[in-house]
Amino acid sequence: MRFFEHQQAARARSLRLVALFALAVAATVLGIHFALLACWWLMNAWLPIELPLPRLFLSVNVGVTLLLVLGSWWIEASNLASPGAAQRLARRLGAREARRGDGAAEQRLCNIVDEVAIASHMPRPQVMVLPRVQAINALAIGMAETESVVMVTQGALDWLTRDELQGLVAHECSHIHEGDTRLNMQLAGMVGGLELVWRLGDDLREHTALGTLAGWAVMAVGSFGWWAGRALQAAVSRQRELLADARAVQWTRSRDGLGGVLRKALMQRQQPGATASDPAWSAALHHLLLVGTSERGGWFDSHPPLATRIRRLYGRTMPPLPLQSGLASGL
């Protein structure tokens, strides 16, 4: 795998997609203003007299829309910006701290995190385990390297070899090193703000005739912004996953480590009722997982399909790997 080329391509695509996201937000803000302006013109066409346009019409329209979008972004970002916020979120998800003396699997995990942190020249993240989750998965959260957490599921500890677990940890540390957690949470906050714009239009419809007309106009423009924001956020997330895959290969100098993780996750996904055993991750956390919750490859999927990621690692299609205990591979 030409990991440096893949990293440069993923970063370039991510930058273009973030720019498109900003344009979608700007188009939504201006679209709301012009939609409300059109409603004002229509109302004047129905009335026997022409009413002057209210003062600060543009400023209020733009200001309220930006307040909803940027306010939601600020709330989402500040929730993880305070000291210890990532650890508190991890505990709410059911995670606990990994303990070196609590069995060979957790001892091995802590050793690997130490090694990857040294290899990547970054502060060691706090290591936590999701003990009741049998799906092979992991996620990294935290707005800064010094306040970050890597969570690994019990299924990953049970089924992955040492090399595979190293590839998994390197992938998650790449997300922390590249600021992907911060980027994803900020985009998720703005998508939430775009949804609030749509809901504002829905609320306006319940009042006067003018409110109904304005409500439909705001809903039409808000729905464009919301759907465009969701699609672009998912596209950014897919590129950051490919970037983290390439970075993991660079740091571990092995495609079989992360490749084995993805191939075993694919085998687990193909078992009957596998997705039903996954935890009910919130929409904001979908973008932070190692293995996504959907394999359809649609516009709104936060991860590329596992088969696509495996093919990029190996340059060809590879079969799933059988699930076997990985604890015999050493500490």
GROMACS .gro file of C-alpha atoms in nm:
model
  331
    1MET     CA    1   0.000   0.000   0.000
    2ARG     CA    2   0.136   0.342  -0.095
    3PHE     CA    3   0.035   0.492   0.236
    4PHE     CA    4   0.186   0.838   0.184
    5GLU     CA    5   0.000   0.882  -0.146
    6HIS     CA    6  -0.325   0.761   0.012
    7GLN     CA    7  -0.281   1.005   0.301
    8GLN     CA    8  -0.221   1.303   0.071
    9ALA     CA    9  -0.521   1.213  -0.144
   10ALA     CA   10  -0.748   1.171   0.161
   11ARG     CA   11  -0.637   1.505   0.309
   12ALA     CA   12  -0.695   1.685  -0.021
   13ARG     CA   13  -1.043   1.537  -0.062
   14SER     CA   14  -1.127   1.618   0.301
   15LEU     CA   15  -1.027   1.981   0.249
   16ARG     CA   16  -1.247   2.011  -0.060
   17LEU     CA   17  -1.541   1.851   0.120
   18VAL     CA   18  -1.507   2.083   0.421
   19ALA     CA   19  -1.503   2.378   0.180
   20LEU     CA   20  -1.821   2.243   0.018
   21PHE     CA   21  -1.975   2.208   0.364
   22ALA     CA   22  -1.900   2.575   0.436
   23LEU     CA   23  -2.057   2.669   0.102
   24ALA     CA   24  -2.366   2.463   0.187
   25VAL     CA   25  -2.401   2.650   0.517
   26ALA     CA   26  -2.357   2.986   0.341
   27ALA     CA   27  -2.611   2.885   0.073
   28THR     CA   28  -2.858   2.787   0.345
   29VAL     CA   29  -2.814   3.118   0.528
   30LEU     CA   30  -2.865   3.324   0.213
   31GLY     CA   31  -3.141   3.091   0.093
   32ILE     CA   32  -3.338   3.152   0.413
   33HIS     CA   33  -3.314   3.528   0.361
   34PHE     CA   34  -3.425   3.519  -0.003
   35ALA     CA   35  -3.704   3.270   0.074
   36LEU     CA   36  -3.841   3.502   0.343
   37LEU     CA   37  -3.798   3.799   0.110
   38ALA     CA   38  -4.004   3.618  -0.153
   39CYS     CA   39  -4.273   3.551   0.110
   40TRP     CA   40  -4.281   3.923   0.191
   41TRP     CA   41  -4.328   4.010  -0.176
   42LEU     CA   42  -4.608   3.755  -0.209
   43MET     CA   43  -4.782   3.895   0.098
   44ASN     CA   44  -4.762   4.248  -0.048
   45ALA     CA   45  -4.910   4.118  -0.373
   46TRP     CA   46  -5.217   3.994  -0.182
   47LEU     CA   47  -5.264   4.303   0.037
   48PRO     CA   48  -5.439   4.618  -0.089
   49ILE     CA   49  -5.148   4.832   0.035
   50GLU     CA   50  -4.777   4.777   0.009
   51LEU     CA   51  -4.594   4.742   0.339
   52PRO     CA   52  -4.232   4.857   0.358
   53LEU     CA   53  -3.966   4.598   0.424
   54PRO     CA   54  -3.886   4.586   0.799
   55ARG     CA   55  -3.563   4.740   0.912
   56LEU     CA   56  -3.273   4.498   0.964
   57PHE     CA   57  -3.462   4.234   0.763
   58LEU     CA   58  -3.140   4.092   0.616
   59SER     CA   59  -2.948   4.115   0.944
   60VAL     CA   60  -3.217   3.935   1.143
   61ASN     CA   61  -3.262   3.658   0.889
   62VAL     CA   62  -2.890   3.595   0.855
   63GLY     CA   63  -2.824   3.642   1.226
   64VAL     CA   64  -3.091   3.398   1.346
   65THR     CA   65  -2.986   3.132   1.096
   66LEU     CA   66  -2.620   3.166   1.187
   67LEU     CA   67  -2.709   3.164   1.556
   68LEU     CA   68  -2.880   2.826   1.516
   69VAL     CA   69  -2.598   2.673   1.310
   70LEU     CA   70  -2.296   2.817   1.490
   71GLY     CA   71  -2.462   2.797   1.831
   72SER     CA   72  -2.517   2.424   1.785
   73TRP     CA   73  -2.156   2.389   1.665
   74TRP     CA   74  -2.030   2.576   1.974
   75ILE     CA   75  -2.236   2.364   2.214
   76GLU     CA   76  -2.121   2.038   2.053
   77ALA     CA   77  -1.757   2.145   2.053
   78SER     CA   78  -1.761   2.282   2.409
   79ASN     CA   79  -1.916   1.962   2.545
   80LEU     CA   80  -1.588   1.779   2.474
   81ALA     CA   81  -1.354   2.072   2.529
   82SER     CA   82  -1.363   2.077   2.910
   83PRO     CA   83  -1.103   1.876   3.105
   84GLY     CA   84  -1.212   1.516   3.158
   85ALA     CA   85  -1.508   1.544   2.919
   86ALA     CA   86  -1.389   1.258   2.699
   87GLN     CA   87  -1.352   1.027   2.999
   88ARG     CA   88  -1.696   1.118   3.126
   89LEU     CA   89  -1.851   1.046   2.786
   90ALA     CA   90  -1.669   0.713   2.771
   91ARG     CA   91  -1.807   0.612   3.109
   92ARG     CA   92  -2.159   0.709   3.003
   93LEU     CA   93  -2.117   0.466   2.713
   94GLY     CA   94  -2.035   0.191   2.963
   95ALA     CA   95  -1.656   0.192   2.931
   96ARG     CA   96  -1.409   0.146   3.215
   97GLU     CA   97  -1.036   0.203   3.240
   98ALA     CA   98  -0.812  -0.073   3.108
   99ARG     CA   99  -0.603  -0.222   3.388
  100ARG     CA  100  -0.263  -0.379   3.330
  101GLY     CA  101  -0.310  -0.631   3.607
  102ASP     CA  102  -0.661  -0.732   3.501
  103GLY     CA  103  -0.577  -1.018   3.267
  104ALA     CA  104  -0.347  -1.080   2.971
  105ALA     CA  105  -0.578  -0.911   2.716
  106GLU     CA  106  -0.582  -0.575   2.893
  107GLN     CA  107  -0.210  -0.597   2.973
  108ARG     CA  108  -0.144  -0.648   2.602
  109LEU     CA  109  -0.373  -0.358   2.506
  110CYS     CA  110  -0.195  -0.117   2.742
  111ASN     CA  111   0.145  -0.225   2.611
  112ILE     CA  112   0.034  -0.169   2.252
  113VAL     CA  113  -0.102   0.178   2.325
  114ASP     CA  114   0.232   0.269   2.484
  115GLU     CA  115   0.418   0.146   2.173
  116VAL     CA  116   0.194   0.327   1.924
  117ALA     CA  117   0.210   0.653   2.124
  118ILE     CA  118   0.591   0.638   2.112
  119ALA     CA  119   0.596   0.552   1.740
  120SER     CA  120   0.356   0.835   1.655
  121HIS     CA  121   0.526   1.094   1.881
  122MET     CA  122   0.202   1.182   2.058
  123PRO     CA  123   0.088   1.182   2.422
  124ARG     CA  124  -0.042   0.848   2.540
  125PRO     CA  125  -0.425   0.850   2.531
  126GLN     CA  126  -0.624   0.706   2.815
  127VAL     CA  127  -0.720   0.346   2.739
  128MET     CA  128  -1.069   0.219   2.817
  129VAL     CA  129  -1.259  -0.101   2.750
  130LEU     CA  130  -1.623  -0.157   2.657
  131PRO     CA  131  -1.662  -0.486   2.845
  132ARG     CA  132  -2.007  -0.597   2.730
  133VAL     CA  133  -1.966  -0.531   2.357
  134GLN     CA  134  -1.871  -0.841   2.157
  135ALA     CA  135  -1.853  -0.668   1.817
  136ILE     CA  136  -1.498  -0.595   1.696
  137ASN     CA  137  -1.480  -0.217   1.715
  138ALA     CA  138  -1.310   0.084   1.873
  139LEU     CA  139  -1.341   0.460   1.884
  140ALA     CA  140  -1.134   0.761   1.983
  141ILE     CA  141  -1.279   1.073   2.143
  142GLY     CA  142  -1.129   1.397   2.269
  143MET     CA  143  -1.079   1.748   2.137
  144ALA     CA  144  -0.703   1.750   2.206
  145GLU     CA  145  -0.426   1.490   2.216
  146THR     CA  146  -0.372   1.546   2.588
  147GLU     CA  147  -0.742   1.486   2.666
  148SER     CA  148  -0.810   1.191   2.439
  149VAL     CA  149  -0.949   0.845   2.504
  150VAL     CA  150  -0.922   0.526   2.300
  151MET     CA  151  -1.203   0.278   2.368
  152VAL     CA  152  -1.174  -0.084   2.258
  153THR     CA  153  -1.455  -0.338   2.269
  154GLN     CA  154  -1.428  -0.670   2.448
  155GLY     CA  155  -1.479  -0.844   2.114
  156ALA     CA  156  -1.161  -0.680   1.979
  157LEU     CA  157  -0.965  -0.795   2.285
  158ASP     CA  158  -1.094  -1.152   2.249
  159TRP     CA  159  -1.065  -1.206   1.874
  160LEU     CA  160  -0.765  -1.002   1.756
  161THR     CA  161  -0.401  -1.105   1.754
  162ARG     CA  162  -0.133  -0.873   1.885
  163ASP     CA  163  -0.049  -0.741   1.537
  164GLU     CA  164  -0.416  -0.685   1.460
  165LEU     CA  165  -0.477  -0.503   1.787
  166GLN     CA  166  -0.173  -0.288   1.709
  167GLY     CA  167  -0.326  -0.195   1.373
  168LEU     CA  168  -0.655  -0.110   1.543
  169VAL     CA  169  -0.487   0.115   1.804
  170ALA     CA  170  -0.275   0.284   1.536
  171HIS     CA  171  -0.591   0.362   1.337
  172GLU     CA  172  -0.756   0.524   1.640
  173CYS     CA  173  -0.441   0.715   1.735
  174SER     CA  174  -0.431   0.851   1.380
  175HIS     CA  175  -0.778   0.999   1.433
  176ILE     CA  176  -0.650   1.173   1.746
  177HIS     CA  177  -0.325   1.289   1.581
  178GLU     CA  178  -0.506   1.429   1.275
  179GLY     CA  179  -0.776   1.606   1.480
  180ASP     CA  180  -1.052   1.394   1.326
  181THR     CA  181  -1.251   1.373   1.649
  182ARG     CA  182  -1.261   1.752   1.678
  183LEU     CA  183  -1.352   1.792   1.310
  184ASN     CA  184  -1.628   1.531   1.322
  185MET     CA  185  -1.786   1.674   1.637
  186GLN     CA  186  -1.779   2.027   1.494
  187LEU     CA  187  -1.941   1.914   1.169
  188ALA     CA  188  -2.196   1.714   1.366
  189GLY     CA  189  -2.280   2.027   1.565
  190MET     CA  190  -2.337   2.231   1.250
  191VAL     CA  191  -2.550   1.956   1.098
  192GLY     CA  192  -2.756   1.969   1.418
  193GLY     CA  193  -2.789   2.345   1.371
  194LEU     CA  194  -2.910   2.296   1.013
  195GLU     CA  195  -3.171   2.057   1.149
  196LEU     CA  196  -3.280   2.327   1.394
  197VAL     CA  197  -3.334   2.563   1.098
  198TRP     CA  198  -3.568   2.306   0.943
  199ARG     CA  199  -3.751   2.263   1.276
  200LEU     CA  200  -3.791   2.640   1.306
  201GLY     CA  201  -3.978   2.638   0.976
  202ASP     CA  202  -4.195   2.354   1.102
  203ASP     CA  203  -4.284   2.557   1.412
  204LEU     CA  204  -4.369   2.866   1.205
  205ARG     CA  205  -4.631   2.672   1.006
  206GLU     CA  206  -4.850   2.634   1.313
  207HIS     CA  207  -4.941   3.004   1.343
  208THR     CA  208  -5.078   3.266   1.102
  209ALA     CA  209  -5.122   3.237   0.725
  210LEU     CA  210  -4.805   3.441   0.680
  211GLY     CA  211  -4.632   3.211   0.927
  212THR     CA  212  -4.746   2.908   0.727
  213LEU     CA  213  -4.605   3.055   0.407
  214ALA     CA  214  -4.278   3.152   0.575
  215GLY     CA  215  -4.262   2.815   0.751
  216TRP     CA  216  -4.283   2.621   0.426
  217ALA     CA  217  -4.015   2.844   0.273
  218VAL     CA  218  -3.780   2.798   0.569
  219MET     CA  219  -3.845   2.423   0.572
  220ALA     CA  220  -3.766   2.394   0.201
  221VAL     CA  221  -3.433   2.575   0.231
  222GLY     CA  222  -3.355   2.419   0.570
  223SER     CA  223  -3.412   2.068   0.438
  224PHE     CA  224  -3.161   2.135   0.157
  225GLY     CA  225  -2.901   2.251   0.409
  226TRP     CA  226  -2.971   1.963   0.646
  227TRP     CA  227  -2.947   1.689   0.383
  228ALA     CA  228  -2.646   1.849   0.214
  229GLY     CA  229  -2.474   1.888   0.552
  230ARG     CA  230  -2.537   1.526   0.646
  231ALA     CA  231  -2.409   1.399   0.312
  232LEU     CA  232  -2.095   1.615   0.325
  233GLN     CA  233  -2.025   1.527   0.689
  234ALA     CA  234  -2.046   1.158   0.599
  235ALA     CA  235  -1.819   1.211   0.297
  236VAL     CA  236  -1.560   1.386   0.516
  237SER     CA  237  -1.580   1.100   0.767
  238ARG     CA  238  -1.520   0.841   0.494
  239GLN     CA  239  -1.208   1.023   0.379
  240ARG     CA  240  -1.077   1.047   0.736
  241GLU     CA  241  -1.129   0.672   0.775
  242LEU     CA  242  -0.920   0.606   0.464
  243LEU     CA  243  -0.657   0.847   0.595
  244ALA     CA  244  -0.645   0.665   0.931
  245ASP     CA  245  -0.617   0.330   0.753
  246ALA     CA  246  -0.314   0.455   0.559
  247ARG     CA  247  -0.160   0.612   0.869
  248ALA     CA  248  -0.199   0.284   1.061
  249VAL     CA  249  -0.007   0.099   0.790
  250GLN     CA  250   0.265   0.367   0.801
  251TRP     CA  251   0.308   0.347   1.180
  252THR     CA  252   0.294  -0.033   1.207
  253ARG     CA  253   0.464  -0.107   0.872
  254SER     CA  254   0.213  -0.388   0.825
  255ARG     CA  255  -0.104  -0.404   0.623
  256ASP     CA  256  -0.193  -0.742   0.775
  257GLY     CA  257  -0.247  -0.588   1.119
  258LEU     CA  258  -0.532  -0.352   1.032
  259GLY     CA  259  -0.624  -0.575   0.739
  260GLY     CA  260  -0.684  -0.864   0.977
  261VAL     CA  261  -0.908  -0.643   1.194
  262LEU     CA  262  -1.123  -0.544   0.898
  263ARG     CA  263  -1.139  -0.899   0.760
  264LYS     CA  264  -1.246  -1.040   1.098
  265ALA     CA  265  -1.500  -0.759   1.137
  266LEU     CA  266  -1.633  -0.851   0.793
  267MET     CA  267  -1.667  -1.214   0.899
  268GLN     CA  268  -1.849  -1.103   1.214
  269ARG     CA  269  -2.080  -0.881   1.009
  270GLN     CA  270  -2.173  -1.172   0.784
  271GLN     CA  271  -2.297  -1.383   1.075
  272PRO     CA  272  -2.676  -1.391   1.128
  273GLY     CA  273  -2.797  -1.122   1.368
  274ALA     CA  274  -2.453  -0.961   1.394
  275THR     CA  275  -2.570  -0.598   1.359
  276ALA     CA  276  -2.838  -0.652   1.623
  277SER     CA  277  -2.562  -0.717   1.879
  278ASP     CA  278  -2.395  -0.381   1.815
  279PRO     CA  279  -2.462  -0.110   2.076
  280ALA     CA  280  -2.703   0.169   1.988
  281TRP     CA  281  -2.438   0.430   1.908
  282SER     CA  282  -2.565   0.786   1.884
  283ALA     CA  283  -2.558   0.953   1.543
  284ALA     CA  284  -2.268   1.176   1.647
  285LEU     CA  285  -2.056   0.876   1.751
  286HIS     CA  286  -2.115   0.681   1.428
  287HIS     CA  287  -1.841   0.889   1.266
  288LEU     CA  288  -1.589   0.803   1.541
  289LEU     CA  289  -1.606   0.423   1.519
  290LEU     CA  290  -1.346   0.200   1.356
  291VAL     CA  291  -1.614  -0.012   1.190
  292GLY     CA  292  -1.924   0.169   1.069
  293THR     CA  293  -2.281   0.068   1.137
  294SER     CA  294  -2.377   0.030   0.770
  295GLU     CA  295  -2.225  -0.159   0.477
  296ARG     CA  296  -2.446  -0.016   0.201
  297GLY     CA  297  -2.196   0.241   0.076
  298GLY     CA  298  -2.460   0.515   0.057
  299TRP     CA  299  -2.425   0.893   0.061
  300PHE     CA  300  -2.503   0.914   0.432
  301ASP     CA  301  -2.278   0.629   0.549
  302SER     CA  302  -1.996   0.747   0.774
  303HIS     CA  303  -1.756   0.469   0.666
  304PRO     CA  304  -1.662   0.307   0.336
  305PRO     CA  305  -1.775  -0.058   0.315
  306LEU     CA  306  -1.532  -0.299   0.480
  307ALA     CA  307  -1.470  -0.476   0.149
  308THR     CA  308  -1.363  -0.144  -0.007
  309ARG     CA  309  -1.122  -0.064   0.275
  310ILE     CA  310  -0.972  -0.414   0.259
  311ARG     CA  311  -0.922  -0.385  -0.116
  312ARG     CA  312  -0.743  -0.051  -0.072
  313LEU     CA  313  -0.508  -0.207   0.185
  314TYR     CA  314  -0.417  -0.514  -0.018
  315GLY     CA  315  -0.473  -0.394  -0.373
  316ARG     CA  316  -0.709  -0.685  -0.433
  317THR     CA  317  -1.016  -0.853  -0.286
  318MET     CA  318  -0.945  -1.059   0.025
  319PRO     CA  319  -1.177  -1.309   0.197
  320PRO     CA  320  -1.295  -1.263   0.557
  321LEU     CA  321  -1.084  -1.422   0.832
  322PRO     CA  322  -1.227  -1.678   1.075
  323LEU     CA  323  -1.281  -1.566   1.432
  324GLN     CA  324  -1.027  -1.728   1.662
  325SER     CA  325  -0.895  -1.627   2.000
  326GLY     CA  326  -0.601  -1.392   1.955
  327LEU     CA  327  -0.464  -1.417   2.310
  328ALA     CA  328  -0.198  -1.677   2.211
  329SER     CA  329  -0.008  -1.412   2.012
  330GLY     CA  330   0.171  -1.275   2.318
  331LEU     CA  331   0.177  -0.955   2.522
   0.00000   0.00000   0.00000
